[in-house]
Tab-separated table of C-alpha atoms in Angstrom:
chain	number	residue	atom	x	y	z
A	11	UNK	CA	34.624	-180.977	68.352
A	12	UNK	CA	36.275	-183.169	71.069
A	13	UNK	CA	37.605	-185.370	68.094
A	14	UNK	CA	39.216	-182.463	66.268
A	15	UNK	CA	40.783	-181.455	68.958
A	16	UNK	CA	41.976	-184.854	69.699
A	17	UNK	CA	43.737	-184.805	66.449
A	18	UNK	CA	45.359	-181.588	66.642
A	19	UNK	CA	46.962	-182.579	70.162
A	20	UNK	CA	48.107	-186.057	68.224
A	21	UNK	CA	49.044	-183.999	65.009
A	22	UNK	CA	51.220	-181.321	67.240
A	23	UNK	CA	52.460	-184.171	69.229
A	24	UNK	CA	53.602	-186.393	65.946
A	25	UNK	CA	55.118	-183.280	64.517
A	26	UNK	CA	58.481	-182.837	64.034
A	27	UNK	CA	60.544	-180.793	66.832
A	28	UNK	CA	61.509	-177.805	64.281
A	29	UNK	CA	58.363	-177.994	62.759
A	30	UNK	CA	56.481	-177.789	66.328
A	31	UNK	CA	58.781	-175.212	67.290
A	32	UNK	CA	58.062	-173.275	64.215
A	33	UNK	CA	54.341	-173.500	65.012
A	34	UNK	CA	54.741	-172.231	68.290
A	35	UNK	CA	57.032	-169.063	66.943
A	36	UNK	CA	54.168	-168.048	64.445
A	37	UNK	CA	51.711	-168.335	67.127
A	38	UNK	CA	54.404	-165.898	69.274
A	39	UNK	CA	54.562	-163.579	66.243
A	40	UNK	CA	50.209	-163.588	66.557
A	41	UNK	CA	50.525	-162.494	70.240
A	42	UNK	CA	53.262	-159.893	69.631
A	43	UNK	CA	50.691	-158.447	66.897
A	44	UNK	CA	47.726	-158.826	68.838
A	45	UNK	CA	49.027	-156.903	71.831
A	46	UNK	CA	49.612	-153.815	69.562
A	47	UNK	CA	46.786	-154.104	67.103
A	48	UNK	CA	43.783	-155.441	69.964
A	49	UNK	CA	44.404	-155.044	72.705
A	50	UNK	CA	46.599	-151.498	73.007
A	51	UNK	CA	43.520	-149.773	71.101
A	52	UNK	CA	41.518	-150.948	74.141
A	53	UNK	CA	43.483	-150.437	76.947
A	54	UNK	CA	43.884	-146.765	75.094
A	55	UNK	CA	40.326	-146.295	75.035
A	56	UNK	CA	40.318	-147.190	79.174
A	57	UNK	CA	42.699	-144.453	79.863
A	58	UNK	CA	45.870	-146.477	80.158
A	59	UNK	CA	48.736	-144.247	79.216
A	60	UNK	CA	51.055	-145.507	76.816
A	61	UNK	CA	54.302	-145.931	78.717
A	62	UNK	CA	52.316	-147.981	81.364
A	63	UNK	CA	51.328	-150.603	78.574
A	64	UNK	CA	54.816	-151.097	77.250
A	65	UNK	CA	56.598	-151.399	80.405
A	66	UNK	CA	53.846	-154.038	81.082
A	67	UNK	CA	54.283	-155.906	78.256
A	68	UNK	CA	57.837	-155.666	77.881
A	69	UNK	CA	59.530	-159.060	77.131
A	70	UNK	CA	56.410	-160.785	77.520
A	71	UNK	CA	55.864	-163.596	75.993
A	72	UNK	CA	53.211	-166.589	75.468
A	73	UNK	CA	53.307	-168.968	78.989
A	74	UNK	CA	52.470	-172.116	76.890
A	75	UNK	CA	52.029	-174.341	80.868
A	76	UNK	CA	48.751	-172.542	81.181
A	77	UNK	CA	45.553	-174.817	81.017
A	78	UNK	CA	42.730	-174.413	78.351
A	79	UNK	CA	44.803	-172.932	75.328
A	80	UNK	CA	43.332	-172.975	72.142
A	81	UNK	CA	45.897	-170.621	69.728
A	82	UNK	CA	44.527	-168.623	67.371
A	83	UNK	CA	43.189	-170.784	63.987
A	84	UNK	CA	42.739	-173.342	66.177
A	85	UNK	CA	40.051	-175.761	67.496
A	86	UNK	CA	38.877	-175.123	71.098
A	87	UNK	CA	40.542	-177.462	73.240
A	88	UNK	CA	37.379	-178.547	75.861
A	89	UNK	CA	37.993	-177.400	79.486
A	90	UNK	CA	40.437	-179.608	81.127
A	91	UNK	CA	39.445	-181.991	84.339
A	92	UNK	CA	41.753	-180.900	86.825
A	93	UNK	CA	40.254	-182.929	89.417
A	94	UNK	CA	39.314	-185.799	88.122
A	95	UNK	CA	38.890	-187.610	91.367
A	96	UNK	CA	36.706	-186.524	93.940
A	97	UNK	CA	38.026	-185.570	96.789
A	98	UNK	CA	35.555	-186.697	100.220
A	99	UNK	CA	35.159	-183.344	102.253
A	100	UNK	CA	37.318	-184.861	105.188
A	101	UNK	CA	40.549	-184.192	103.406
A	102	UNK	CA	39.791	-180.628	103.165
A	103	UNK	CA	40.144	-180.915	106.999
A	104	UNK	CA	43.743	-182.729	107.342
A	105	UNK	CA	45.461	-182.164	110.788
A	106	UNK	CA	48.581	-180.530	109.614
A	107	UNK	CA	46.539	-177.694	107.561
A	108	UNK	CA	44.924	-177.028	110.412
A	109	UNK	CA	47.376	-177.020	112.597
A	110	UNK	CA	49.444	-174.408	110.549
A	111	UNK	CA	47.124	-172.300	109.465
A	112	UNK	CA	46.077	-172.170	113.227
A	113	UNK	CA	48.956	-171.324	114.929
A	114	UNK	CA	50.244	-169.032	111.921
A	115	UNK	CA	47.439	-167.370	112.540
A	116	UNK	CA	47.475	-166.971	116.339
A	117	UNK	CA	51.153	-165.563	115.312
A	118	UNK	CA	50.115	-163.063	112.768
A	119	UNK	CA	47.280	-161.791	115.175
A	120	UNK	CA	49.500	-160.686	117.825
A	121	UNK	CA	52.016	-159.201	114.852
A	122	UNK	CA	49.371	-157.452	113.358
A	123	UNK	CA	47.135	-156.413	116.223
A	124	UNK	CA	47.238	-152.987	114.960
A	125	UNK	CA	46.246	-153.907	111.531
A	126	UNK	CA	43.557	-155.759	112.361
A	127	UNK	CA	41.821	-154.022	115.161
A	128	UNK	CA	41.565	-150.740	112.697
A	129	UNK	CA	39.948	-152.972	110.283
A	130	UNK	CA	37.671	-154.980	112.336
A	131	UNK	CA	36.223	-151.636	113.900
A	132	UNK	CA	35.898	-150.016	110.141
A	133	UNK	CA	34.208	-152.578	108.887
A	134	UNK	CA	32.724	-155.376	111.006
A	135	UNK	CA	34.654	-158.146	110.170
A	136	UNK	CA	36.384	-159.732	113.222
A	137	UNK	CA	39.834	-160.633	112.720
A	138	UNK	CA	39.699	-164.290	113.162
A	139	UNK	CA	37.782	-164.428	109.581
A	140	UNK	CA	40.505	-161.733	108.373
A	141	UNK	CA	42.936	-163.719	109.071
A	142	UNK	CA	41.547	-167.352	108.261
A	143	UNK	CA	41.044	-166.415	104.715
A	144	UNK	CA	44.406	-164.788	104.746
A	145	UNK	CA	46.124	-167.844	105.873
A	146	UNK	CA	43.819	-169.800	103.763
A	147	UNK	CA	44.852	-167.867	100.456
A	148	UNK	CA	48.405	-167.605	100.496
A	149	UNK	CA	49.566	-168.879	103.908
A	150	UNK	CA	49.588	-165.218	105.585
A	151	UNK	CA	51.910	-164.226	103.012
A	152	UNK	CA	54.490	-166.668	102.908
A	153	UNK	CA	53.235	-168.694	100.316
A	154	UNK	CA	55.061	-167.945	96.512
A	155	UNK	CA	53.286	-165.968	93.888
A	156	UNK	CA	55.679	-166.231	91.265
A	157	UNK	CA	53.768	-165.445	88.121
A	158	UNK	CA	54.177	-162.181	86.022
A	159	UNK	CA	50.581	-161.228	86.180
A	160	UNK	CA	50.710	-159.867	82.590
A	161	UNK	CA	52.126	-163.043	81.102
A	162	UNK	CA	49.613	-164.811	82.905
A	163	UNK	CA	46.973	-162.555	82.333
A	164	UNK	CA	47.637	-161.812	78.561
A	165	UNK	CA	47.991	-165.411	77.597
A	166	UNK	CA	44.645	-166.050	79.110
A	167	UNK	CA	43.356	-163.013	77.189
A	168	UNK	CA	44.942	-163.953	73.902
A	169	UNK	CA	44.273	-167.794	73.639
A	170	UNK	CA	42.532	-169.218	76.899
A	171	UNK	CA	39.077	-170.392	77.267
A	172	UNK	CA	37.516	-167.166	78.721
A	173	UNK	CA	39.200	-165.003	76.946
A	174	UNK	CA	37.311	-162.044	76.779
A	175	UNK	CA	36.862	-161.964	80.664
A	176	UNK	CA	40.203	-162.350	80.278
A	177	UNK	CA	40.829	-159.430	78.212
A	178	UNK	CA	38.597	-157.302	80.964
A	179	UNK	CA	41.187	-158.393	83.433
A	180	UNK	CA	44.259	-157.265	81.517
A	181	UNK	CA	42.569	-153.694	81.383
A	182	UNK	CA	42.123	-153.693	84.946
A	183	UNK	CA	45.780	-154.944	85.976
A	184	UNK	CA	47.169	-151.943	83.503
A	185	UNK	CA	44.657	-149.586	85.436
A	186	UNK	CA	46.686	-151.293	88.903
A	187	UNK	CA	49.624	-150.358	87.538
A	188	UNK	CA	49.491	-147.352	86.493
A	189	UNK	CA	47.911	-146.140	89.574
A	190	UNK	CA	51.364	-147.377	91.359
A	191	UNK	CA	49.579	-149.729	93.389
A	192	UNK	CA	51.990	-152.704	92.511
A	193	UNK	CA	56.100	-150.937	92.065
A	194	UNK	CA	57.806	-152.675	89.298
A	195	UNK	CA	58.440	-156.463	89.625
A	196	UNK	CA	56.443	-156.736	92.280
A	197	UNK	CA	53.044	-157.172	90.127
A	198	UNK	CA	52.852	-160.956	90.509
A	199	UNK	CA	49.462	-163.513	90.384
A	200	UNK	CA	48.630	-167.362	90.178
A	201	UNK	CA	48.603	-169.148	87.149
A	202	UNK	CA	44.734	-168.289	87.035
A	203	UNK	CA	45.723	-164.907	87.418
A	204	UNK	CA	44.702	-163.951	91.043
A	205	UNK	CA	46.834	-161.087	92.317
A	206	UNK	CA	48.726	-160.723	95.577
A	207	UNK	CA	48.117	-162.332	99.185
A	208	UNK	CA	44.459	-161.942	99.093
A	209	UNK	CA	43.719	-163.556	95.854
A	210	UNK	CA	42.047	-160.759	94.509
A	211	UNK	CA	41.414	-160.986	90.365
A	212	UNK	CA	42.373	-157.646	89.276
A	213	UNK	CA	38.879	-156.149	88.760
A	214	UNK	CA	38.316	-156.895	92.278
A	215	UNK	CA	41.240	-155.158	93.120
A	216	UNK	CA	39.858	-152.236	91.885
A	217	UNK	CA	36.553	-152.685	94.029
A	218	UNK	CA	38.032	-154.029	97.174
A	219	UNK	CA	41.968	-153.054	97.459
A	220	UNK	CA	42.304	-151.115	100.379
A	221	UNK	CA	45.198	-148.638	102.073
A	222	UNK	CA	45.996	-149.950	105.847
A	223	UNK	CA	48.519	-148.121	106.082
A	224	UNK	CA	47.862	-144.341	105.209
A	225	UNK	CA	51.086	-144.774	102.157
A	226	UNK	CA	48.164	-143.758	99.355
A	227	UNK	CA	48.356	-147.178	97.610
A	228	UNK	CA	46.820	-150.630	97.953
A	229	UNK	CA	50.131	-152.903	97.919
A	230	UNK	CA	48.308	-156.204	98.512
A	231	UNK	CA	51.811	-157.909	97.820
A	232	UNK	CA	54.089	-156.318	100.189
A	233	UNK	CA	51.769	-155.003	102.846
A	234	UNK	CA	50.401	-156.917	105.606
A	235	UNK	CA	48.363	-153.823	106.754
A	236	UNK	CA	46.457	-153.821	102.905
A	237	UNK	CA	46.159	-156.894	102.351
A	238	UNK	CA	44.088	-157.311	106.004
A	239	UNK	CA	42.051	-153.786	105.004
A	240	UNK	CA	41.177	-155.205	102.156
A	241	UNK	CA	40.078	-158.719	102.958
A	242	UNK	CA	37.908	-156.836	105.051
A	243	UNK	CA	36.251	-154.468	102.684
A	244	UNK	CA	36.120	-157.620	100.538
A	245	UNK	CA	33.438	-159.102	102.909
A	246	UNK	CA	31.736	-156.628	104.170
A	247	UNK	CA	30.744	-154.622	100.849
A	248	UNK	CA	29.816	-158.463	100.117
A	249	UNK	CA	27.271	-158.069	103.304
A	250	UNK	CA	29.257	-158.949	106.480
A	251	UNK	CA	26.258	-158.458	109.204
A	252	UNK	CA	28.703	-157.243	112.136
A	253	UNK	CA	27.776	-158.798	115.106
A	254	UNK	CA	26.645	-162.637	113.839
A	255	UNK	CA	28.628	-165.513	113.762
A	256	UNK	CA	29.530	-167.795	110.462
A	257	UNK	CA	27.705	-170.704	112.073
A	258	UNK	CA	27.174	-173.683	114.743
A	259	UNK	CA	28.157	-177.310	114.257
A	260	UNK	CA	24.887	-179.121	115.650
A	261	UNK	CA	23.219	-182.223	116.262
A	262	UNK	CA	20.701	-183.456	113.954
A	263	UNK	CA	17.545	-185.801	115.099
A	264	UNK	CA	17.532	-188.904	112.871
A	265	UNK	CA	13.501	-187.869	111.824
A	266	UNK	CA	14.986	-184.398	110.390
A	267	UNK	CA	15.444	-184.582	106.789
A	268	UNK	CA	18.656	-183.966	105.667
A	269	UNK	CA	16.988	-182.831	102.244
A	270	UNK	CA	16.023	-179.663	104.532
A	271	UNK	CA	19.478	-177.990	103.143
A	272	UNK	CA	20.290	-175.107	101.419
A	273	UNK	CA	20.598	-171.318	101.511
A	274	UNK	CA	17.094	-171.131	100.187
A	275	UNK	CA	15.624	-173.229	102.728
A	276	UNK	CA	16.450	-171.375	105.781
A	277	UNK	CA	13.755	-170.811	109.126
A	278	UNK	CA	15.032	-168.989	112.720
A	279	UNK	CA	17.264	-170.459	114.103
A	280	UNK	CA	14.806	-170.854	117.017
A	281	UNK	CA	12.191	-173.083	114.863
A	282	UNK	CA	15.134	-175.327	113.873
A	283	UNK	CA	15.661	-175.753	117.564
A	284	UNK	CA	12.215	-176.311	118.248
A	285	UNK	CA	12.645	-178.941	115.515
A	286	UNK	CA	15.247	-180.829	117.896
A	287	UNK	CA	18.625	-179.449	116.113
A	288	UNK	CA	20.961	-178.679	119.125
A	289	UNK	CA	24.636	-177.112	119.543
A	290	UNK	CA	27.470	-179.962	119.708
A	291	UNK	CA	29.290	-178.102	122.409
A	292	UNK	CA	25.513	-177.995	124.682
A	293	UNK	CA	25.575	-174.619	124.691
A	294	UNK	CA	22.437	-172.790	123.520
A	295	UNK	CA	22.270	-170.464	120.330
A	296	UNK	CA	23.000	-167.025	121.431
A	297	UNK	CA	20.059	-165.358	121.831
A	298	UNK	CA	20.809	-162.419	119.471
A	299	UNK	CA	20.571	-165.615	117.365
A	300	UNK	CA	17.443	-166.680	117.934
A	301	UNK	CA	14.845	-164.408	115.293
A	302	UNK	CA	17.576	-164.522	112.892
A	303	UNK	CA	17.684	-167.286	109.638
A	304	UNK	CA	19.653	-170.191	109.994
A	305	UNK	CA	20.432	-172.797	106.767
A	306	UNK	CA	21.025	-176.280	107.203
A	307	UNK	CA	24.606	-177.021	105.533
A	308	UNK	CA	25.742	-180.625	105.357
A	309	UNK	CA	29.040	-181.274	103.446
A	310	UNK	CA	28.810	-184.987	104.040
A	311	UNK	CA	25.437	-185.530	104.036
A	312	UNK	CA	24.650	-187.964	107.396
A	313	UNK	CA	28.297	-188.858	106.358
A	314	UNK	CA	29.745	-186.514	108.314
A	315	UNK	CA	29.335	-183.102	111.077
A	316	UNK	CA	26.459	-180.870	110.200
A	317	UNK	CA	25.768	-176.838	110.840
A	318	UNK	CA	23.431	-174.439	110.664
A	319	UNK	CA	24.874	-171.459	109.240
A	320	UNK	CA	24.143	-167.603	108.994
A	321	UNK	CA	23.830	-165.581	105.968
A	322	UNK	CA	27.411	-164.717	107.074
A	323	UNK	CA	28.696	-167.707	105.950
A	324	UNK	CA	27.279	-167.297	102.113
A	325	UNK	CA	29.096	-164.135	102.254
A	326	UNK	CA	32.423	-166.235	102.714
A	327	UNK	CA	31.235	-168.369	99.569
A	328	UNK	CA	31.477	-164.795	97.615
A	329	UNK	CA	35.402	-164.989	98.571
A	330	UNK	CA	35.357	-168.549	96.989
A	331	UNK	CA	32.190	-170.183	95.995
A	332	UNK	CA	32.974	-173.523	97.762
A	333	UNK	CA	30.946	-174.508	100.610
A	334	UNK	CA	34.272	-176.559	102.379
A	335	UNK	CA	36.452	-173.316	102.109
A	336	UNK	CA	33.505	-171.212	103.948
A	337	UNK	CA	33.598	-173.778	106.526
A	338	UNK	CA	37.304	-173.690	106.463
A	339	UNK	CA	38.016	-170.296	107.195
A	340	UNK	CA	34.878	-170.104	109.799
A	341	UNK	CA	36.329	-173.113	111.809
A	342	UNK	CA	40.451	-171.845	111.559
A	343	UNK	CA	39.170	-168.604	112.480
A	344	UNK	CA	37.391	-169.955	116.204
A	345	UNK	CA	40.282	-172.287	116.397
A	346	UNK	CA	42.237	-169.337	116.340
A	347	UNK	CA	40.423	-166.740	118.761
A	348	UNK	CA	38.360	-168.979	121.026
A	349	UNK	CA	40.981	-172.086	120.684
A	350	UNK	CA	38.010	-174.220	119.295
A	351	UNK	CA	39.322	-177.784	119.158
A	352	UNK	CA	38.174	-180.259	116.363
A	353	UNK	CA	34.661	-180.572	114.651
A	354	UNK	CA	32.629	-182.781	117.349
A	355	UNK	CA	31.532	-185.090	114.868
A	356	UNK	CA	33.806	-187.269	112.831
A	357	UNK	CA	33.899	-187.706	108.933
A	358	UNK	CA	33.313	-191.100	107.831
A	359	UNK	CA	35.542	-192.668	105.579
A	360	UNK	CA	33.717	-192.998	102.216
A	361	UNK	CA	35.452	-194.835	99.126
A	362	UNK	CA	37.264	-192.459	96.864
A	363	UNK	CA	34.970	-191.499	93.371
A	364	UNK	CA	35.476	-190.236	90.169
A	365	UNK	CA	34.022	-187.105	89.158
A	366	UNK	CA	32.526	-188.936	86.156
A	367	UNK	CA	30.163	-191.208	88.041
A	368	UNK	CA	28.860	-188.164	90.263
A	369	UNK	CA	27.963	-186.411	86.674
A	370	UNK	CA	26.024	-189.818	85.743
A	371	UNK	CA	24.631	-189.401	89.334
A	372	UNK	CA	23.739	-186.087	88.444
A	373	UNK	CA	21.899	-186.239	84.877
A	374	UNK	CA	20.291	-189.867	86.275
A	375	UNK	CA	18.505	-187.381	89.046
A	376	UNK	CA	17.742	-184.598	86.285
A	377	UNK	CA	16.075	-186.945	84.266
A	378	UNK	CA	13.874	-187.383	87.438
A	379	UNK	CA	13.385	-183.857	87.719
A	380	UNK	CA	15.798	-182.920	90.169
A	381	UNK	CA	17.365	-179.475	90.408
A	382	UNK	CA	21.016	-180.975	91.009
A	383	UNK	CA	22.927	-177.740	90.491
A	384	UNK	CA	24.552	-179.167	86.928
A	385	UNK	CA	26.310	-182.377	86.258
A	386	UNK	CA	29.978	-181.282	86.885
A	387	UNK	CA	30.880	-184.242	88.668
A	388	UNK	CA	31.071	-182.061	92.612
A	389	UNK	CA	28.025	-182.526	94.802
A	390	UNK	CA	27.007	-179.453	96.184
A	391	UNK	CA	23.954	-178.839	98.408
A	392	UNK	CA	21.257	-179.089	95.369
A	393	UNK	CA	23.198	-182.248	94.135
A	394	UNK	CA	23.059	-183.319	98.201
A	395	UNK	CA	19.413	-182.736	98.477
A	396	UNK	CA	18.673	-184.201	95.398
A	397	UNK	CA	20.233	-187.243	96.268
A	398	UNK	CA	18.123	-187.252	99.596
A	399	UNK	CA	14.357	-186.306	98.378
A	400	UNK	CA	15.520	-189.676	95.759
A	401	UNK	CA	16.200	-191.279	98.810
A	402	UNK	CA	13.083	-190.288	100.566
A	403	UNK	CA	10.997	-190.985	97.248
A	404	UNK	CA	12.542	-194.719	97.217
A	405	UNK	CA	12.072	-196.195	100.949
A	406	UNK	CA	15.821	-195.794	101.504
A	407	UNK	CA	17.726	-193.860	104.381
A	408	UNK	CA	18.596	-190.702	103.272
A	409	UNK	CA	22.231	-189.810	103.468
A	410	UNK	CA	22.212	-186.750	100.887
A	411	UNK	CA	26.371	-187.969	99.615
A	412	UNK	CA	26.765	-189.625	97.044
A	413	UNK	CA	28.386	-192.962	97.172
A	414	UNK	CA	29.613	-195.722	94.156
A	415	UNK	CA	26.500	-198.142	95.690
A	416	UNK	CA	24.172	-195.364	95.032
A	417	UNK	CA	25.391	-194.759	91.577
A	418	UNK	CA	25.161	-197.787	90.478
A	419	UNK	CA	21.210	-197.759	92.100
A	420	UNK	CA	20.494	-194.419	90.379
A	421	UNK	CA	22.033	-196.165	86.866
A	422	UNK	CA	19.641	-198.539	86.574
């Protein structure tokens, strides 16, 4: 399959111009006849009037930049690696992100006291996590979001990898607009099709989008006030507990096995102090605290600061399933209420790696019968572990992170 599709780039790429161009026309002519023969009938069937779907779809054609495009006829083109290096976790922490997104933020909480006090009492969510993700997501607002969402969105839905998610997602931006959420022009997304200054995919606009400002809609685009009442009802109909923090950055005891991670591993946080895990900043947990689970989480491994988090900070993975943006937004967000300086702990500097070696990392521990979590080439906490009970199981230190010494021990 990867070979045909091989040869189609090289045959498309060898073609001549007016030849190529003619290809691309006849697959333009497809789209313009699948929009009124597929997927009209079901946006029809969802209640979408009509008028809404034309004025949609007006002058919209195919946005050929898009990732993952396999036209019509075609042979799937496999997903594309995007990130083919690795990135080490400290670079998710560089000084000048921080630095923005903190003092933007401290900005935008005075503006916006209003906003965010109404929301933080409705829901439970403080406004330092409000905000964080805010700033994290489209830099409070100021960031571009250029894209026609239904050029996006129906080239996705016509010829992209997913595309009958994508085709849900289409429904749900027509049922946006017709409900006069977004005015005209203003309905713009990412290139992956994520709508507004919250980042919201349009069927989570329809669970989440929320009116901050009593106007009857949900502008997420325009409206600071929405956009902050709905980041909120975002996390806590995902399970904010009101009253907990995210997490603690602590101290580990070298005997403490950093295999001990994971949301499914969790004790009170008083037994993990009992077990010798302290705060950094010598302060004790709060007692509310104390009967309540805490999870190891250790984006380095030993290579790096470690926490013990709440189940509050799993429901900041719902808002983006990576555990360095849920310790992203947690950390902007004291930075910007409590003026929390850096992590206590530095990052080590570990080599750069290529995705591809942590997948061979990966199926060399499956083989062992590890539960790494996949072999996508990211090392998450079961790929961490993993890496550390191997460790354990071999006489060698554990450091639960992979490294290009330990792939080439786990290759032979």
């Amino acid at each position: 399959m990867i070979l045909r599709a091989l040869c189609l780039c090289l045959c498309i790429l060898l073609m001549p111009l007016p030849a190529l161009a003619q290809s691309r026309a006849a697959v333009e002519a497809q789209f313009q006849s699948w929009l009124t023969t597929t997927l009209w009938p079901q946006a029809r069937r969802a209640g979408i009037a009509r008028a809404t779907f034309d004025s949609a779809f007006r002058g919209v054609t195919l946005d050929w930049s898009l990732p993952d495009l396999s036209p019509p006829g075609g042979p799937k083109v496999p997903q594309q690696q995007r990130q083919s290096e690795f990135g080490a976790p400290a670079r998710y922490f560089t000084r000048g992100t921080l630095d923005s997104a903190t003092s933007i933020g401290r900005q935008m909480a005075r503006q916006h006291a209003t906003a965010l006090a109404r929301a933080e009492a409705r829901t439970g969510v403080p406004a330092r996590i409000i905000l964080a993700i805010w700033g994290r997501e489209s830099s409070y607002g100021r960031a571009a979001i250029p894209e026609n969402a239904f050029r996006t969105l129906g080239t996705l839905a016509f010829m992209g990898r997913r595309d009958a998610y994508f085709r849900d997602e289409v429904i749900a931006a027509l049922k946006i607009a017709q409900a006069g959420h977004a005015p005209a022009g203003a309905m713009k997304s990412s290139r992956a099709g994520a709508l507004g200054q919250p980042q919201f995919m349009p069927s989570n606009f329809l669970k989440y989008a929320t009116d901050g400002n009593g106007d009857g809609r949900a502008d997420i685009w325009r409206s600071e006030a929405d956009t902050i009442a709905s980041i909120a009802a975002y996390l806590a109909k995902h399970g904010w507990q009101k009253g907990r923090d995210w997490g603690f950055e602590v101290t580990l005891p070298a005997t403490l096995s950093c295999a001990l991670e994971g949301p499914d591993q969790g004790r009170r946080i008083r037994d993990w102090a009992a077990l010798g895990v302290t705060r950094t900043s010598g302060r004790p947990f709060p007692q509310p605290e104390a009967n309540e689970d805490g999870f190891l989480m250790l984006p380095a491994g030993r290579h790096g600061p470690a926490f013990l988090v709440t189940r509050n900070f799993y429901v900041l993975k719902d808002y983006n399933m990576s555990d360095l943006y849920a310790l992203f937004v947690g950390h902007v967000g004291d930075r910007i209420q409590y003026g929390s300086g850096d992590f206590r702990t530095d990052w080590d500097t570990l080599g750069r790696m290529n995705r591809s070696d942590i997948a061979v990392m990966q199926r060399s521990l499956q083989a062992m019968g590890h539960d790494t979590g996949g072999a996508d080439g990211l090392p998450g906490f079961r790929t961490r572990r993993s890496i550390g009970r191997w460790q354990e199981a071999t006489g060698r230190t554990a450091t639960c992170f992979p490294t290009a010494s330990l792939v080439k021990a786990l290759a032979k």
